[in-house]
Amino acid sequence: MNLVLLFPILIPFATAVACLLAWKQRHVQRVLSITGAVLLQASGFLLLVSVWQSGIRAVQMGNWPAPFGITLVSDLFSAIMIVMAGLTGVTVLVYSLADMDTGRESFGYHPLMHILLMGVCGAFITGDVFNLYVWFEVMLIASFVLLGLGGEKAQLEGTVKYVTLNLMSSALFLAAVGIMYGAVGTLNMADLARHMGTVKQPGLVTTLATLFLLAFGIKAAIFPLFFWLPASYPTPPAPIAAIFAGLLTKVGIYALIRVFTLLFVQDLEYTHALLLVLAGLTMISGILGALVQNELRRILSFVLVSHIGFMIMGLGIFTHLAITASVFYIVHDVIVKTGLFLVGGVVRAERGTYEMSSLGGLYSSNPWLSALFLLPALSVGGIPPLSGFWGKLVLVKAGMETGQYLIVATALIVALLSLLVMMKMWADAFWRDSPGSAAGGSVVSANPVSFESRLVLFCPIGVLGLLTLAAGIFAEPVLTVCSRAADQLLNTEEYIRAVLGGIP
Amino acid sequence: MISLILATAIRYLLPLLLLLSVYILLRGHNAPGGGFIGGLVASSAFALFALAHGVDLSKRVLRIAPRNLITAGLFTAGSSGCVPLFFNLPFMTGLWFETHINVIGKLGTPFFFDLGVFLVVLGVTLMIIFSLMEE
């Protein structure tokens, strides 16, 4: 049976319900929550292995035949994304054992996290455009609450911006789905892919493509629609910011890649050229924003925006190698951005601030933390042998092969600037003497973090750091998996056949 | 400010509205109705009661905390979808008992899904209304 496709949705759901049952017992919730996340991760691997061995898997919900019912379908790309969702879930939830206040935990932090994960996994695995919308909503509503949970002033301000922009995006998405149904008469993605070419008015398809680009572009935070991200992501506590940064923007990217490889491939000169331009502008504007910021998490948010451009760049070039690079880059980016935001949380726990001007001397007081920061930071900058290097290398190679020199140059400059930004952070927060101590001695932190909780904080970050190292050293097998995923994304027949079966 | 008319009327309205909500829930199989709308009707009964007699009394009449209703509803709906898995059918496939039951008609997993939706809607709506009235 195709149970393996259901687990990524059922496990977080069951975990959320179990956590709700244990509402008053914080410790029970913690145990349940970690168990659920580990199971989700395991089910992700199970799915990946299953798809690797037997091709694209699909299951018809409620036994309704394909174009009419809702299909759950997983190709390698979906399976990879679910593994990444599980990884983010496990690391962030382990981290929050030591860095989440009691108030938030007793007001539903754990159930909400699992509802969020359920929404994310649902979006990755559904084969129906309207169902995708529903999963987006599940994910967004959980994220609205998580972002506002705790009700601090800055947080609420960020939440208002986040909610407004995302509601607009949802409205655009819904309108696009409506027009699409009117034009093509189906919402099953495989069925849409078959019929998209037969739509009489080619202008309508381009309009639809632009609408989807707008809707998912807001969620993925691409230029010029990204300004909500640096305004809202730095406001919630570190674990919530980390899962948002690591995972949520990637859902937008996933949706973009899905629709622009499966559905909108008729008018490549317009849509994918537009994507390429947007990718370049996203990279530049993000990194320039990061250069002028002075608060640790705002810098990271702008770097996050900038690197979304790299993932879109692969989609815009639209060759096999480029899509491979995009998939690889998503894997890399999930790992390093989650790691960096978690490091930011530890810095805050140690020093009580995110302001670069009052940070410093972290290298002498916390050498291990510095090492944990350096791994993902260098990876973002694209230093070999870390995963960021290979992602950028393959992207650049794909760009060179197709002669897109402008975007290649942009990507290289932005990579260099990223390295500059990360090194500036390293120099300001870690390397230089603390501004408080004139003699340059180490500063005793305001509220020292105990050894046990430090262990809990460092473990997930260490795992993420090692993963970016491992993905760099063993880039070959990872790239092989990504290349198979790109195969399946570009040759849509297999996807269509898996969903629709024998229907001609 | 407690309205005498509402306070008197709600004593009779509450059971009637609850009965109506169950009726709407049950006819939802093949006719307009179902768990969502039934849950809204049921929650409107308790909301009216809270308007007339205050939130505390309304909570006591409800007996179960809204949050537990949500949990129970999610659990019911989720497990009803899982039942077909044991018969080697895809998730959420509708399974029906053969026997015909008076008033209810045929009983099957979609009914339990609807019941779950009923409970979730009741729980969520009352949770929102109660916390707004307590502010």
XYZ file of C-alpha atoms in Angstrom:
639
model
C 0.000 0.000 0.000
C 1.030 3.586 -0.497
C 1.021 4.314 3.211
C 4.444 5.823 2.847
C 2.878 8.811 1.084
C 0.501 9.410 3.956
C 2.949 9.337 6.836
C 4.349 12.844 6.263
C 0.842 14.227 6.763
C -0.521 11.793 9.328
C 2.465 11.830 11.690
C 2.482 15.592 12.350
C -1.317 15.524 12.582
C -1.301 12.741 15.162
C 1.500 14.463 17.052
C -0.411 17.744 17.148
C -3.536 15.973 18.449
C -1.491 14.102 21.058
C 0.154 17.356 22.164
C -3.279 18.965 22.468
C -4.394 16.051 24.654
C -1.425 16.706 26.920
C -2.113 20.456 27.015
C -1.312 20.915 30.696
C 1.727 18.603 30.872
C 4.581 20.502 29.315
C 7.048 17.656 29.665
C 4.772 15.114 28.041
C 4.279 17.540 25.156
C 8.031 17.865 24.729
C 8.528 14.109 24.565
C 5.632 13.704 22.115
C 6.828 16.587 20.007
C 10.391 15.297 19.622
C 9.135 11.764 18.954
C 6.778 13.066 16.277
C 9.517 15.059 14.584
C 11.911 12.099 14.573
C 9.185 9.876 13.119
C 8.493 12.491 10.449
C 12.164 12.556 9.542
C 12.206 8.760 9.351
C 9.102 8.729 7.164
C 10.788 11.274 4.888
C 13.734 8.935 4.391
C 11.366 6.021 3.858
C 9.594 7.994 1.140
C 12.879 9.031 -0.453
C 14.093 5.431 -0.618
C 10.755 4.259 -1.945
C 10.659 6.888 -4.698
C 14.312 6.273 -5.537
C 13.645 2.573 -6.015
C 10.278 2.511 -7.711
C 9.832 5.879 -9.378
C 7.142 8.471 -8.758
C 4.535 7.295 -6.256
C 0.912 8.415 -6.263
C -2.162 7.556 -4.219
C -5.736 8.633 -4.823
C -7.345 9.981 -1.655
C -10.695 8.447 -0.878
C -10.291 6.091 -3.825
C -11.711 8.692 -6.219
C -10.083 8.326 -9.648
C -7.408 10.802 -10.589
C -8.659 13.944 -12.287
C -11.686 14.099 -9.978
C -10.349 13.258 -6.545
C -7.300 14.580 -4.772
C -4.054 12.840 -5.576
C -1.080 12.647 -3.272
C 1.992 12.297 -5.404
C 5.655 12.285 -4.599
C 8.545 12.485 -6.982
C 12.137 12.730 -5.782
C 11.938 16.494 -5.416
C 8.934 16.212 -3.068
C 10.636 13.447 -1.118
C 13.825 15.505 -0.737
C 11.778 18.447 0.500
C 9.991 16.260 3.042
C 13.324 14.985 4.337
C 14.419 18.607 4.718
C 11.169 19.457 6.517
C 11.764 16.591 8.930
C 15.355 17.690 9.476
C 14.327 21.267 10.243
C 11.572 19.995 12.531
C 13.901 17.768 14.551
C 16.722 20.285 14.915
C 14.497 23.229 15.758
C 12.395 21.277 18.252
C 15.476 19.858 20.005
C 16.934 23.350 20.144
C 13.738 24.770 21.604
C 13.964 22.344 24.543
C 16.573 24.719 25.923
C 15.531 28.011 24.369
C 11.754 28.392 24.521
C 10.011 30.166 27.337
C 7.419 28.411 29.467
C 4.682 30.827 28.468
C 4.876 30.009 24.784
C 5.261 26.310 25.450
C 2.114 26.173 27.545
C 0.170 28.105 24.923
C 0.463 25.537 22.218
C 3.955 25.982 20.788
C 4.408 22.253 20.159
C 1.020 21.474 18.565
C 1.389 24.565 16.365
C 4.830 23.514 15.186
C 3.439 20.175 14.116
C 0.449 21.719 12.376
C 2.969 23.907 10.556
C 4.995 20.854 9.564
C 1.827 19.111 8.428
C 0.954 22.059 6.194
C 4.456 22.166 4.750
C 4.555 18.417 4.049
C 1.049 18.529 2.605
C 2.100 21.280 0.194
C 5.111 19.209 -0.850
C 3.138 16.065 -1.517
C -0.156 17.149 -3.028
C -0.871 16.756 -6.718
C -3.792 19.143 -6.899
C -3.573 22.920 -7.241
C -6.517 23.704 -5.021
C -5.309 21.251 -2.416
C -1.969 23.047 -2.569
C -3.836 26.230 -1.679
C -5.441 24.480 1.290
C -2.074 23.252 2.586
C -0.651 26.740 2.158
C -3.468 28.033 4.341
C -2.880 25.350 6.993
C 0.764 26.312 7.054
C 0.073 30.058 7.055
C -2.474 29.986 9.839
C -0.101 28.015 12.031
C 2.680 30.448 11.134
C 0.500 33.495 11.919
C -0.082 32.156 15.413
C 3.534 31.114 15.925
C 4.745 34.524 14.825
C 2.379 36.353 17.152
C 2.665 33.882 20.041
C 3.864 35.706 23.112
C 2.446 39.040 22.000
C 5.531 41.250 22.318
C 5.155 44.632 20.662
C 7.784 44.148 17.951
C 6.414 40.701 17.279
C 2.881 41.956 16.721
C 4.153 44.642 14.371
C 6.006 42.027 12.351
C 2.990 39.736 12.383
C 0.697 42.427 10.991
C 3.009 42.925 8.010
C 3.422 39.203 7.520
C -0.307 38.476 7.703
C -1.267 41.318 5.355
C 1.212 40.381 2.648
C 0.467 36.692 2.892
C -3.268 37.229 2.726
C -2.740 39.218 -0.455
C -0.672 36.403 -1.828
C -3.372 33.889 -0.904
C -6.015 36.012 -2.613
C -3.906 36.160 -5.792
C -3.302 32.435 -5.614
C -7.013 31.727 -5.209
C -7.900 34.040 -8.098
C -5.327 32.297 -10.274
C -6.740 28.908 -9.340
C -10.225 30.123 -10.250
C -9.163 31.464 -13.647
C -7.226 28.295 -14.288
C -10.242 26.140 -13.577
C -12.295 28.321 -15.884
C -9.742 28.061 -18.681
C -8.702 24.429 -18.466
C -11.513 22.744 -16.525
C -9.374 20.725 -14.149
C -7.203 21.322 -11.104
C -5.265 18.091 -10.968
C -1.691 19.104 -11.736
C -0.949 16.159 -14.003
C -4.198 16.697 -15.891
C -3.444 20.422 -16.121
C -0.028 19.631 -17.549
C -1.693 17.591 -20.305
C -4.249 20.215 -21.199
C -2.323 23.442 -20.655
C -0.988 23.335 -24.190
C -4.466 23.115 -25.681
C -5.803 26.341 -24.177
C -6.995 28.473 -27.077
C -5.778 31.833 -25.825
C -2.032 31.738 -25.187
C -2.281 35.142 -23.509
C -4.434 33.615 -20.806
C -1.787 31.057 -19.932
C 0.827 33.781 -19.648
C -1.499 35.786 -17.420
C -1.982 32.736 -15.239
C 1.751 32.177 -15.088
C 2.290 35.762 -13.950
C -0.434 35.465 -11.314
C 1.145 32.315 -9.917
C 4.538 33.979 -10.040
C 3.158 36.887 -7.992
C 1.394 34.655 -5.476
C 4.306 32.301 -4.882
C 6.796 35.119 -5.284
C 5.376 36.874 -2.235
C 5.666 33.668 -0.222
C 9.145 32.908 -1.489
C 10.182 36.532 -0.919
C 11.600 37.359 -4.351
C 12.250 40.876 -5.648
C 10.296 43.185 -5.364
C 7.948 41.363 -3.007
C 10.345 40.457 -0.223
C 10.084 43.455 2.097
C 7.782 41.677 4.551
C 10.476 39.123 5.316
C 13.158 41.275 6.957
C 10.343 43.087 8.763
C 8.824 40.014 10.359
C 11.373 37.197 10.599
C 13.654 38.922 13.127
C 10.812 39.380 15.638
C 9.833 35.934 17.040
C 12.051 33.780 19.308
C 15.008 32.054 17.653
C 13.539 28.560 17.053
C 10.438 29.990 15.357
C 12.548 32.349 13.244
C 14.793 29.422 12.336
C 12.004 27.176 11.090
C 10.494 30.091 9.167
C 13.805 30.984 7.568
C 14.823 27.411 6.912
C 11.574 25.981 5.695
C 8.733 28.375 4.923
C 10.304 30.401 2.131
C 11.350 27.107 0.543
C 7.694 26.128 0.248
C 7.228 29.143 -2.025
C 10.276 28.098 -4.054
C 8.985 24.539 -4.224
C 5.645 25.743 -5.570
C 7.373 27.992 -8.110
C 9.573 25.151 -9.340
C 6.615 22.791 -9.471
C 4.349 25.024 -11.546
C 7.112 26.401 -13.762
C 8.393 22.954 -14.703
C 5.073 21.134 -14.933
C 2.464 23.655 -16.015
C 3.900 26.835 -17.507
C 6.473 25.711 -20.027
C 4.780 27.039 -23.167
C 6.172 30.543 -23.189
C 9.724 30.100 -21.958
C 11.004 33.339 -23.520
C 8.665 35.336 -21.379
C 8.162 33.430 -18.116
C 11.590 31.986 -17.538
C 13.380 35.086 -18.751
C 11.294 37.044 -16.263
C 12.273 34.569 -13.567
C 15.924 35.067 -14.416
C 15.675 38.852 -14.183
C 13.856 38.581 -10.867
C 16.486 36.139 -9.602
C 19.274 38.591 -10.346
C 17.453 41.519 -8.758
C 16.581 39.418 -5.683
C 20.223 38.477 -5.189
C 21.499 42.031 -5.503
C 18.843 43.818 -3.476
C 19.023 41.194 -0.720
C 22.761 41.339 -0.300
C 22.883 45.146 -0.483
C 20.266 45.206 2.277
C 22.380 42.838 4.340
C 25.441 45.056 3.966
C 23.836 48.036 5.657
C 22.080 46.279 8.531
C 23.401 46.337 12.063
C 21.274 43.732 13.768
C 22.300 40.107 13.586
C 18.966 38.625 12.599
C 18.111 41.393 10.150
C 21.410 40.752 8.381
C 20.584 37.063 8.229
C 17.093 37.819 6.898
C 18.498 39.894 4.047
C 21.077 37.216 3.269
C 18.199 34.733 3.197
C 16.362 36.886 0.647
C 19.482 37.256 -1.436
C 20.074 33.527 -1.640
C 16.525 32.850 -2.716
C 17.686 34.441 -5.947
C 20.133 31.568 -6.498
C 17.354 28.985 -6.332
C 15.205 30.959 -8.778
C 18.199 31.424 -11.060
C 18.386 27.670 -11.693
C 14.697 27.622 -12.518
C 15.112 30.574 -14.868
C 17.984 28.995 -16.822
C 15.826 25.883 -17.159
C 18.282 23.243 -18.278
C 18.783 19.879 -16.636
C 21.948 21.014 -14.908
C 20.339 24.241 -13.731
C 17.348 22.499 -12.147
C 19.749 20.041 -10.489
C 21.612 23.014 -9.064
C 18.381 24.601 -7.816
C 17.353 21.444 -5.986
C 20.826 21.096 -4.505
C 20.802 24.745 -3.492
C 17.495 24.342 -1.680
C 18.914 21.429 0.317
C 21.998 23.487 1.139
C 20.044 26.590 2.023
C 17.625 24.807 4.364
C 20.588 23.436 6.301
C 22.657 26.589 6.598
C 19.870 29.110 7.173
C 18.316 27.018 9.940
C 21.782 26.688 11.448
C 22.582 30.400 11.251
C 19.307 31.497 12.808
C 19.818 28.996 15.629
C 23.344 30.359 16.190
C 21.747 33.792 16.393
C 19.505 32.430 19.136
C 22.481 31.179 21.142
C 24.227 34.542 20.777
C 21.103 36.147 22.134
C 20.913 33.635 25.006
C 24.552 34.360 25.892
C 24.594 38.129 25.466
C 20.953 39.165 25.587
C 21.120 41.203 22.380
C 21.231 40.951 18.600
C 22.805 44.386 18.039
C 26.143 44.049 16.293
C 27.434 47.186 17.984
C 27.203 45.691 21.461
C 28.362 42.213 20.476
C 31.980 41.128 20.311
C 34.483 38.896 21.979
C 32.363 35.808 21.431
C 35.373 33.950 20.069
C 37.300 34.223 23.309
C 34.315 33.439 25.519
C 32.583 30.798 23.361
C 35.052 29.205 20.962
C 32.741 26.279 20.175
C 29.893 28.561 19.261
C 32.242 30.433 16.961
C 33.170 27.216 15.196
C 29.488 26.375 14.827
C 28.843 29.794 13.311
C 31.801 29.601 10.990
C 30.696 26.395 9.232
C 27.347 27.631 7.870
C 28.717 31.161 7.427
C 31.534 29.980 5.151
C 29.061 27.725 3.389
C 26.865 30.740 2.636
C 29.916 32.519 1.291
C 30.639 29.555 -0.989
C 33.961 28.344 0.403
C 34.926 24.808 -0.642
C 34.476 22.071 0.472
C 31.196 23.207 2.044
C 27.869 22.632 0.313
C 27.399 26.282 -0.657
C 30.405 26.098 -2.945
C 29.035 23.213 -4.988
C 25.594 24.769 -5.261
C 27.065 27.961 -6.685
C 29.559 26.113 -8.865
C 26.902 24.025 -10.583
C 24.656 27.063 -11.020
C 27.472 29.047 -12.586
C 28.356 26.132 -14.826
C 24.747 25.837 -15.960
C 24.700 29.551 -16.672
C 27.935 29.427 -18.660
C 26.693 26.517 -20.750
C 23.660 28.483 -21.876
C 25.579 31.691 -22.313
C 23.747 33.678 -19.643
C 26.840 35.620 -18.648
C 25.056 38.539 -17.010
C 23.315 36.389 -14.417
C 26.503 34.380 -13.869
C 28.438 37.567 -13.157
C 25.690 38.731 -10.815
C 25.724 35.421 -8.977
C 29.500 35.530 -8.559
C 29.496 39.095 -7.278
C 26.667 38.330 -4.877
C 28.498 35.232 -3.648
C 31.536 37.387 -2.958
C 29.418 39.991 -1.179
C 27.791 37.216 0.867
C 31.219 36.160 2.005
C 31.952 39.774 2.884
C 28.743 40.054 4.913
C 29.403 36.828 6.775
C 33.000 37.812 7.490
C 31.870 41.206 8.697
C 29.555 39.410 11.109
C 32.404 37.149 12.171
C 34.708 40.095 12.734
C 32.148 42.198 14.595
C 30.433 39.639 16.770
C 33.090 37.017 17.313
C 36.609 38.151 16.593
C 37.006 41.709 17.856
C 37.153 42.540 21.548
C 33.915 43.089 23.308
C 33.026 46.795 23.318
C 32.265 46.565 27.040
C 35.747 45.551 28.118
C 38.426 48.131 27.545
C 41.178 45.726 28.552
C 39.986 43.193 25.985
C 39.349 40.459 28.559
C 36.469 38.060 28.161
C 33.060 39.267 29.230
C 30.956 37.339 31.674
C 27.537 36.995 30.127
C 24.607 38.570 31.881
C 22.766 35.298 32.400
C 25.163 32.404 32.039
C 23.735 29.449 30.145
C 24.131 26.174 32.039
C 26.266 23.395 30.634
C 23.321 21.027 30.036
C 21.251 23.538 28.124
C 24.326 24.620 26.180
C 24.713 20.991 25.124
C 21.093 20.900 23.959
C 21.539 24.197 22.100
C 24.757 23.167 20.380
C 23.763 19.649 19.317
C 21.262 20.590 16.575
C 23.510 23.394 15.295
C 26.431 20.989 15.257
C 24.409 18.442 13.298
C 23.446 21.105 10.742
C 27.056 22.290 10.487
C 28.288 18.759 9.920
C 25.572 18.239 7.322
C 26.676 21.221 5.255
C 30.221 19.870 5.490
C 29.059 16.368 4.552
C 26.938 17.616 1.663
C 30.040 19.395 0.424
C 32.479 16.519 0.817
C 30.051 13.927 -0.509
C 28.623 16.292 -3.110
C 28.651 13.596 -5.778
C 25.939 11.307 -4.309
C 23.817 14.297 -3.262
C 24.079 15.767 -6.740
C 23.162 12.399 -8.238
C 19.922 12.382 -6.258
C 19.238 16.001 -7.241
C 19.964 15.178 -10.863
C 17.412 12.346 -10.809
C 14.943 14.777 -9.228
C 15.647 17.227 -12.063
C 15.086 14.416 -14.572
C 11.660 13.792 -13.135
C 10.869 17.512 -13.033
C 11.773 18.064 -16.666
C 10.288 14.883 -18.145
C 6.716 15.375 -17.082
C 5.413 12.200 -18.744
C 6.420 10.045 -15.799
C 4.616 12.366 -13.378
C 1.499 12.401 -15.527
C 1.553 8.640 -15.931
C 2.005 8.076 -12.182
C -0.999 10.243 -11.374
C -3.395 9.437 -14.186
C -2.364 5.828 -14.730
C -3.718 4.260 -17.875
C -6.011 7.142 -18.788
C -5.085 8.236 -22.336
C -26.952 44.248 31.120
C -28.949 41.034 30.947
C -31.978 41.007 28.692
C -34.929 39.346 30.379
C -36.431 38.221 27.106
C -33.237 36.559 25.901
C -32.543 35.036 29.319
C -35.980 33.429 29.375
C -36.039 32.415 25.762
C -32.614 30.823 25.749
C -33.729 28.161 28.247
C -36.016 26.796 25.567
C -33.859 27.757 22.621
C -30.712 25.997 23.790
C -32.045 22.431 23.608
C -33.961 23.238 20.427
C -30.931 24.678 18.691
C -28.773 21.752 19.791
C -31.375 19.345 18.453
C -31.460 21.277 15.190
C -27.669 21.167 14.949
C -27.674 17.389 15.340
C -30.400 17.154 12.693
C -28.321 19.285 10.307
C -25.271 17.150 11.041
C -27.149 13.931 10.279
C -28.818 15.018 7.064
C -25.471 16.187 5.732
C -24.816 12.908 3.882
C -26.881 13.655 0.819
C -28.660 16.925 1.496
C -27.496 20.429 2.425
C -26.083 20.387 5.917
C -23.190 18.619 7.551
C -20.666 18.973 10.317
C -19.516 22.510 9.635
C -22.906 24.171 9.564
C -24.180 21.951 12.375
C -21.225 22.958 14.528
C -21.946 26.621 13.844
C -25.581 26.221 14.889
C -24.564 24.418 18.063
C -22.003 27.064 18.927
C -24.540 29.817 18.281
C -26.743 28.175 20.913
C -23.976 28.397 23.504
C -23.001 31.868 22.352
C -26.555 33.079 22.919
C -26.541 31.417 26.303
C -23.298 33.194 27.154
C -24.840 36.515 26.083
C -27.798 35.949 28.366
C -26.149 34.368 31.400
C -22.458 35.155 31.111
C -19.448 33.147 30.041
C -18.926 31.297 33.319
C -22.358 29.753 33.417
C -22.162 28.970 29.727
C -18.904 27.128 30.279
C -20.498 25.136 33.065
C -23.439 24.190 30.860
C -21.043 23.164 28.089
C -19.186 20.960 30.618
C -16.301 20.196 28.242
C -13.659 22.857 27.668
C -13.665 24.102 24.042
C -10.028 23.072 23.633
C -10.897 19.480 24.503
C -13.712 19.608 21.953
C -11.178 20.609 19.295
C -8.881 17.777 20.307
C -11.703 15.233 20.314
C -12.921 16.494 16.932
C -9.496 16.324 15.313
C -9.018 12.858 16.726
C -12.411 11.623 15.470
C -11.994 13.081 12.006
C -8.412 11.886 11.665
C -9.100 8.353 12.803
C -12.186 8.059 10.590
C -9.884 8.687 7.647
C -7.496 6.008 8.874
C -10.115 3.237 9.088
C -9.952 2.339 5.351
C -6.202 1.835 5.703
C -6.923 -1.372 7.630
C -8.935 -2.662 4.674
C -6.100 -1.929 2.261
C -7.944 1.023 0.728
C -6.583 4.565 0.267
C -6.865 7.112 3.068
C -10.351 8.598 3.557
C -12.176 6.076 1.375
C -15.824 6.039 2.464
C -16.800 2.778 4.182
C -20.394 2.083 5.102
C -22.173 -0.309 7.459
C -24.727 -2.393 5.634
C -27.457 -2.195 8.260
C -29.981 0.595 8.009
C -30.561 2.524 11.222
C -33.778 4.434 11.803
C -33.586 8.236 11.676
C -29.835 8.256 10.976
C -29.927 6.196 7.820
C -26.724 4.543 6.722
C -23.719 4.919 8.964
C -20.171 5.080 7.701
C -16.767 6.658 8.064
C -17.836 9.933 6.355
C -20.328 10.376 9.201
C -17.555 10.147 11.782
C -15.490 12.586 9.769
C -18.447 14.971 9.814
C -18.857 14.433 13.540
C -15.211 15.389 13.972
C -15.734 18.550 11.932
C -18.809 19.319 14.060
C -16.761 19.090 17.259
C -13.828 21.117 15.885
C -16.104 23.905 14.637
C -17.997 23.963 17.926
C -14.750 24.072 19.874
C -13.020 26.718 17.769
C -16.034 29.035 17.570
C -16.732 28.839 21.289
C -13.071 29.312 22.132
C -13.012 32.512 20.079
C -16.341 33.789 21.412
C -15.567 33.006 25.050
C -12.152 34.612 24.978
C -13.545 37.718 23.260
C -16.344 38.019 25.833
C -13.928 37.575 28.717
C -11.711 40.436 27.524
